[in-house]
């Protein structure tokens, strides 16, 4: 089994910053791509940022220049530094990881339970 746990959400004023963290644990031999997604009330879940195993990032246009995704492969960890937050960034943020539990298996997608980010004055 694999568990994915996010942390770091909270309430922040517009213009503020937050740093989200995500750690995967359990039966893991390798983690391929990892990403942050978010879902606002009444909206579909959307990709915020993605990072390949070798560290190449991609961002949604709405967060480019404000958010930075990074990872620590040795710790099976993923991070999202969010700066200059706006009320439109308010959502539940989810971590996703493509995990290989044995070398004979294919990658499987695992999701965390989500962490709430609220941007409000």
mmCIF file of N, CA, C and O in Angstrom, residues 50-101:
data_model
loop_
_atom_site.group_PDB
_atom_site.id
_atom_site.type_symbol
_atom_site.label_atom_id
_atom_site.label_comp_id
_atom_site.label_asym_id
_atom_site.label_seq_id
_atom_site.Cartn_x
_atom_site.Cartn_y
_atom_site.Cartn_z
ATOM 1 N N UNK A 50 3.253 20.355 -12.464
ATOM 2 C CA UNK A 50 3.718 18.972 -12.612
ATOM 3 C C UNK A 50 5.231 18.997 -12.702
ATOM 4 O O UNK A 50 5.823 19.921 -13.254
ATOM 5 N N UNK A 51 5.859 17.944 -12.148
ATOM 6 C CA UNK A 51 7.308 17.857 -12.220
ATOM 7 C C UNK A 51 7.697 16.421 -12.521
ATOM 8 O O UNK A 51 7.189 15.481 -11.909
ATOM 9 N N UNK A 52 8.590 16.262 -13.474
ATOM 10 C CA UNK A 52 9.058 14.928 -13.831
ATOM 11 C C UNK A 52 10.071 14.431 -12.802
ATOM 12 O O UNK A 52 10.540 15.197 -11.939
ATOM 13 N N UNK A 53 10.414 13.164 -12.916
ATOM 14 C CA UNK A 53 11.353 12.597 -11.953
ATOM 15 C C UNK A 53 12.702 13.322 -11.997
ATOM 16 O O UNK A 53 13.345 13.495 -10.965
ATOM 17 N N UNK A 54 13.092 13.755 -13.188
ATOM 18 C CA UNK A 54 14.385 14.437 -13.290
ATOM 19 C C UNK A 54 14.276 15.939 -13.067
ATOM 20 O O UNK A 54 15.239 16.677 -13.308
ATOM 21 N N UNK A 55 13.095 16.401 -12.625
ATOM 22 C CA UNK A 55 12.982 17.771 -12.154
ATOM 23 C C UNK A 55 12.477 18.801 -13.145
ATOM 24 O O UNK A 55 12.524 19.999 -12.849
ATOM 25 N N UNK A 56 11.986 18.391 -14.283
ATOM 26 C CA UNK A 56 11.455 19.350 -15.248
ATOM 27 C C UNK A 56 10.035 19.756 -14.861
ATOM 28 O O UNK A 56 9.153 18.908 -14.789
ATOM 29 N N UNK A 57 9.801 21.053 -14.616
ATOM 30 C CA UNK A 57 8.483 21.506 -14.170
ATOM 31 C C UNK A 57 7.619 22.017 -15.316
ATOM 32 O O UNK A 57 8.132 22.471 -16.345
ATOM 33 N N UNK A 58 6.324 21.938 -15.106
ATOM 34 C CA UNK A 58 5.353 22.575 -15.992
ATOM 35 C C UNK A 58 4.281 23.193 -15.119
ATOM 36 O O UNK A 58 3.918 22.633 -14.081
ATOM 37 N N UNK A 59 3.752 24.346 -15.565
ATOM 38 C CA UNK A 59 2.795 25.083 -14.758
ATOM 39 C C UNK A 59 1.563 25.454 -15.560
ATOM 40 O O UNK A 59 1.640 25.705 -16.769
ATOM 41 N N UNK A 60 0.437 25.529 -14.886
ATOM 42 C CA UNK A 60 -0.747 26.130 -15.484
ATOM 43 C C UNK A 60 -0.470 27.610 -15.700
ATOM 44 O O UNK A 60 0.260 28.248 -14.928
ATOM 45 N N UNK A 61 -1.051 28.166 -16.742
ATOM 46 C CA UNK A 61 -0.801 29.574 -17.061
ATOM 47 C C UNK A 61 -1.182 30.485 -15.893
ATOM 48 O O UNK A 61 -0.536 31.511 -15.667
ATOM 49 N N UNK A 62 -2.202 30.107 -15.156
ATOM 50 C CA UNK A 62 -2.708 30.963 -14.090
ATOM 51 C C UNK A 62 -1.740 31.108 -12.915
ATOM 52 O O UNK A 62 -1.891 32.009 -12.095
ATOM 53 N N UNK A 63 -0.752 30.220 -12.812
ATOM 54 C CA UNK A 63 0.159 30.269 -11.671
ATOM 55 C C UNK A 63 1.614 30.522 -12.077
ATOM 56 O O UNK A 63 2.482 30.652 -11.208
ATOM 57 N N UNK A 64 1.880 30.597 -13.361
ATOM 58 C CA UNK A 64 3.258 30.826 -13.822
ATOM 59 C C UNK A 64 3.815 32.121 -13.240
ATOM 60 O O UNK A 64 3.131 33.151 -13.236
ATOM 61 N N UNK A 65 5.034 32.037 -12.751
ATOM 62 C CA UNK A 65 5.674 33.211 -12.177
ATOM 63 C C UNK A 65 5.340 33.429 -10.718
ATOM 64 O O UNK A 65 5.964 34.267 -10.056
ATOM 65 N N UNK A 66 4.345 32.695 -10.192
ATOM 66 C CA UNK A 66 3.960 32.856 -8.778
ATOM 67 C C UNK A 66 4.219 31.582 -7.967
ATOM 68 O O UNK A 66 4.555 31.663 -6.792
ATOM 69 N N UNK A 67 4.039 30.433 -8.601
ATOM 70 C CA UNK A 67 4.199 29.147 -7.914
ATOM 71 C C UNK A 67 5.466 28.457 -8.412
ATOM 72 O O UNK A 67 5.840 28.572 -9.583
ATOM 73 N N UNK A 68 6.101 27.703 -7.502
ATOM 74 C CA UNK A 68 7.277 26.919 -7.846
ATOM 75 C C UNK A 68 7.112 25.510 -7.291
ATOM 76 O O UNK A 68 6.917 25.338 -6.082
ATOM 77 N N UNK A 69 7.206 24.534 -8.176
ATOM 78 C CA UNK A 69 7.115 23.139 -7.764
ATOM 79 C C UNK A 69 8.528 22.558 -7.664
ATOM 80 O O UNK A 69 9.417 22.897 -8.458
ATOM 81 N N UNK A 70 8.727 21.704 -6.671
ATOM 82 C CA UNK A 70 10.020 21.045 -6.504
ATOM 83 C C UNK A 70 9.790 19.701 -5.833
ATOM 84 O O UNK A 70 8.701 19.434 -5.304
ATOM 85 N N UNK A 71 10.824 18.873 -5.843
ATOM 86 C CA UNK A 71 10.689 17.545 -5.232
ATOM 87 C C UNK A 71 12.023 17.098 -4.659
ATOM 88 O O UNK A 71 13.084 17.565 -5.072
ATOM 89 N N UNK A 72 11.923 16.172 -3.714
ATOM 90 C CA UNK A 72 13.093 15.551 -3.109
ATOM 91 C C UNK A 72 12.914 14.046 -3.296
ATOM 92 O O UNK A 72 12.154 13.416 -2.563
ATOM 93 N N UNK A 73 13.581 13.493 -4.274
ATOM 94 C CA UNK A 73 13.386 12.073 -4.600
ATOM 95 C C UNK A 73 13.825 11.159 -3.457
ATOM 96 O O UNK A 73 13.247 10.096 -3.244
ATOM 97 N N UNK A 74 14.839 11.559 -2.733
ATOM 98 C CA UNK A 74 15.329 10.721 -1.635
ATOM 99 C C UNK A 74 14.297 10.589 -0.522
ATOM 100 O O UNK A 74 14.275 9.585 0.203
ATOM 101 N N UNK A 75 13.433 11.597 -0.396
ATOM 102 C CA UNK A 75 12.427 11.593 0.669
ATOM 103 C C UNK A 75 11.023 11.347 0.140
ATOM 104 O O UNK A 75 10.063 11.438 0.905
ATOM 105 N N UNK A 76 10.912 11.037 -1.153
ATOM 106 C CA UNK A 76 9.587 10.842 -1.773
ATOM 107 C C UNK A 76 8.673 12.023 -1.487
ATOM 108 O O UNK A 76 7.489 11.856 -1.179
ATOM 109 N N UNK A 77 9.220 13.217 -1.589
ATOM 110 C CA UNK A 77 8.499 14.421 -1.199
ATOM 111 C C UNK A 77 8.308 15.364 -2.373
ATOM 112 O O UNK A 77 9.130 15.424 -3.292
ATOM 113 N N UNK A 78 7.218 16.106 -2.300
ATOM 114 C CA UNK A 78 6.858 17.086 -3.309
ATOM 115 C C UNK A 78 6.487 18.369 -2.598
ATOM 116 O O UNK A 78 5.880 18.334 -1.527
ATOM 117 N N UNK A 79 6.841 19.504 -3.211
ATOM 118 C CA UNK A 79 6.579 20.791 -2.591
ATOM 119 C C UNK A 79 5.945 21.751 -3.599
ATOM 120 O O UNK A 79 6.139 21.610 -4.810
ATOM 121 N N UNK A 80 5.215 22.722 -3.074
ATOM 122 C CA UNK A 80 4.685 23.786 -3.909
ATOM 123 C C UNK A 80 4.804 25.093 -3.142
ATOM 124 O O UNK A 80 4.109 25.296 -2.147
ATOM 125 N N UNK A 81 5.690 25.958 -3.593
ATOM 126 C CA UNK A 81 5.828 27.285 -3.017
ATOM 127 C C UNK A 81 4.880 28.215 -3.761
ATOM 128 O O UNK A 81 4.995 28.370 -4.982
ATOM 129 N N UNK A 82 3.956 28.812 -3.038
ATOM 130 C CA UNK A 82 2.941 29.669 -3.637
ATOM 131 C C UNK A 82 3.123 31.084 -3.132
ATOM 132 O O UNK A 82 3.012 31.340 -1.928
ATOM 133 N N UNK A 83 3.408 32.006 -4.045
ATOM 134 C CA UNK A 83 3.610 33.406 -3.701
ATOM 135 C C UNK A 83 2.558 34.274 -4.367
ATOM 136 O O UNK A 83 1.918 33.864 -5.343
ATOM 137 N N UNK A 84 2.388 35.463 -3.838
ATOM 138 C CA UNK A 84 1.450 36.434 -4.402
ATOM 139 C C UNK A 84 0.080 35.795 -4.612
ATOM 140 O O UNK A 84 -0.508 35.912 -5.704
ATOM 141 N N UNK A 85 -0.415 35.164 -3.593
ATOM 142 C CA UNK A 85 -1.694 34.461 -3.692
ATOM 143 C C UNK A 85 -2.858 35.429 -3.865
ATOM 144 O O UNK A 85 -2.839 36.552 -3.340
ATOM 145 N N UNK A 86 -3.849 34.982 -4.619
ATOM 146 C CA UNK A 86 -5.067 35.752 -4.851
ATOM 147 C C UNK A 86 -6.277 34.923 -4.416
ATOM 148 O O UNK A 86 -6.179 33.699 -4.283
ATOM 149 N N UNK A 87 -7.422 35.553 -4.224
ATOM 150 C CA UNK A 87 -8.620 34.790 -3.847
ATOM 151 C C UNK A 87 -8.956 33.694 -4.859
ATOM 152 O O UNK A 87 -9.562 32.677 -4.479
ATOM 153 N N UNK A 88 -8.552 33.874 -6.112
ATOM 154 C CA UNK A 88 -8.826 32.859 -7.136
ATOM 155 C C UNK A 88 -8.010 31.586 -6.926
ATOM 156 O O UNK A 88 -8.295 30.554 -7.543
ATOM 157 N N UNK A 89 -7.024 31.636 -6.050
ATOM 158 C CA UNK A 89 -6.238 30.444 -5.725
ATOM 159 C C UNK A 89 -6.893 29.602 -4.627
ATOM 160 O O UNK A 89 -6.398 28.516 -4.306
ATOM 161 N N UNK A 90 -7.979 30.086 -4.080
ATOM 162 C CA UNK A 90 -8.673 29.340 -3.027
ATOM 163 C C UNK A 90 -9.217 28.028 -3.571
ATOM 164 O O UNK A 90 -9.952 28.010 -4.572
ATOM 165 N N UNK A 91 -8.844 26.942 -2.946
ATOM 166 C CA UNK A 91 -9.242 25.610 -3.404
ATOM 167 C C UNK A 91 -8.686 24.565 -2.443
ATOM 168 O O UNK A 91 -7.871 24.886 -1.570
ATOM 169 N N UNK A 92 -9.120 23.336 -2.648
ATOM 170 C CA UNK A 92 -8.460 22.201 -2.010
ATOM 171 C C UNK A 92 -7.352 21.743 -2.956
ATOM 172 O O UNK A 92 -7.608 21.516 -4.144
ATOM 173 N N UNK A 93 -6.153 21.630 -2.422
ATOM 174 C CA UNK A 93 -4.998 21.248 -3.226
ATOM 175 C C UNK A 93 -4.661 19.781 -2.968
ATOM 176 O O UNK A 93 -4.547 19.360 -1.811
ATOM 177 N N UNK A 94 -4.491 19.047 -4.054
ATOM 178 C CA UNK A 94 -4.223 17.613 -3.978
ATOM 179 C C UNK A 94 -2.864 17.293 -4.582
ATOM 180 O O UNK A 94 -2.484 17.834 -5.618
ATOM 181 N N UNK A 95 -2.188 16.360 -3.944
ATOM 182 C CA UNK A 95 -0.923 15.842 -4.450
ATOM 183 C C UNK A 95 -1.195 14.538 -5.202
ATOM 184 O O UNK A 95 -1.992 13.703 -4.758
ATOM 185 N N UNK A 96 -0.523 14.382 -6.324
ATOM 186 C CA UNK A 96 -0.639 13.165 -7.120
ATOM 187 C C UNK A 96 0.750 12.615 -7.390
ATOM 188 O O UNK A 96 1.675 13.382 -7.688
ATOM 189 N N UNK A 97 0.885 11.301 -7.290
ATOM 190 C CA UNK A 97 2.182 10.675 -7.528
ATOM 191 C C UNK A 97 2.011 9.405 -8.345
ATOM 192 O O UNK A 97 1.106 8.604 -8.057
ATOM 193 N N UNK A 98 2.865 9.231 -9.338
ATOM 194 C CA UNK A 98 2.888 8.006 -10.137
ATOM 195 C C UNK A 98 3.915 7.074 -9.511
ATOM 196 O O UNK A 98 5.122 7.268 -9.686
ATOM 197 N N UNK A 99 3.425 6.079 -8.776
ATOM 198 C CA UNK A 99 4.273 5.256 -7.925
ATOM 199 C C UNK A 99 4.433 3.850 -8.494
ATOM 200 O O UNK A 99 3.461 3.231 -8.934
ATOM 201 N N UNK A 100 5.662 3.377 -8.446
ATOM 202 C CA UNK A 100 5.926 1.984 -8.779
ATOM 203 C C UNK A 100 6.277 1.253 -7.481
ATOM 204 O O UNK A 100 7.233 1.631 -6.797
ATOM 205 N N UNK A 101 5.480 0.232 -7.175
ATOM 206 C CA UNK A 101 5.673 -0.480 -5.909
ATOM 207 C C UNK A 101 6.641 -1.647 -6.021
ATOM 208 O O UNK A 101 7.258 -2.042 -5.024
#
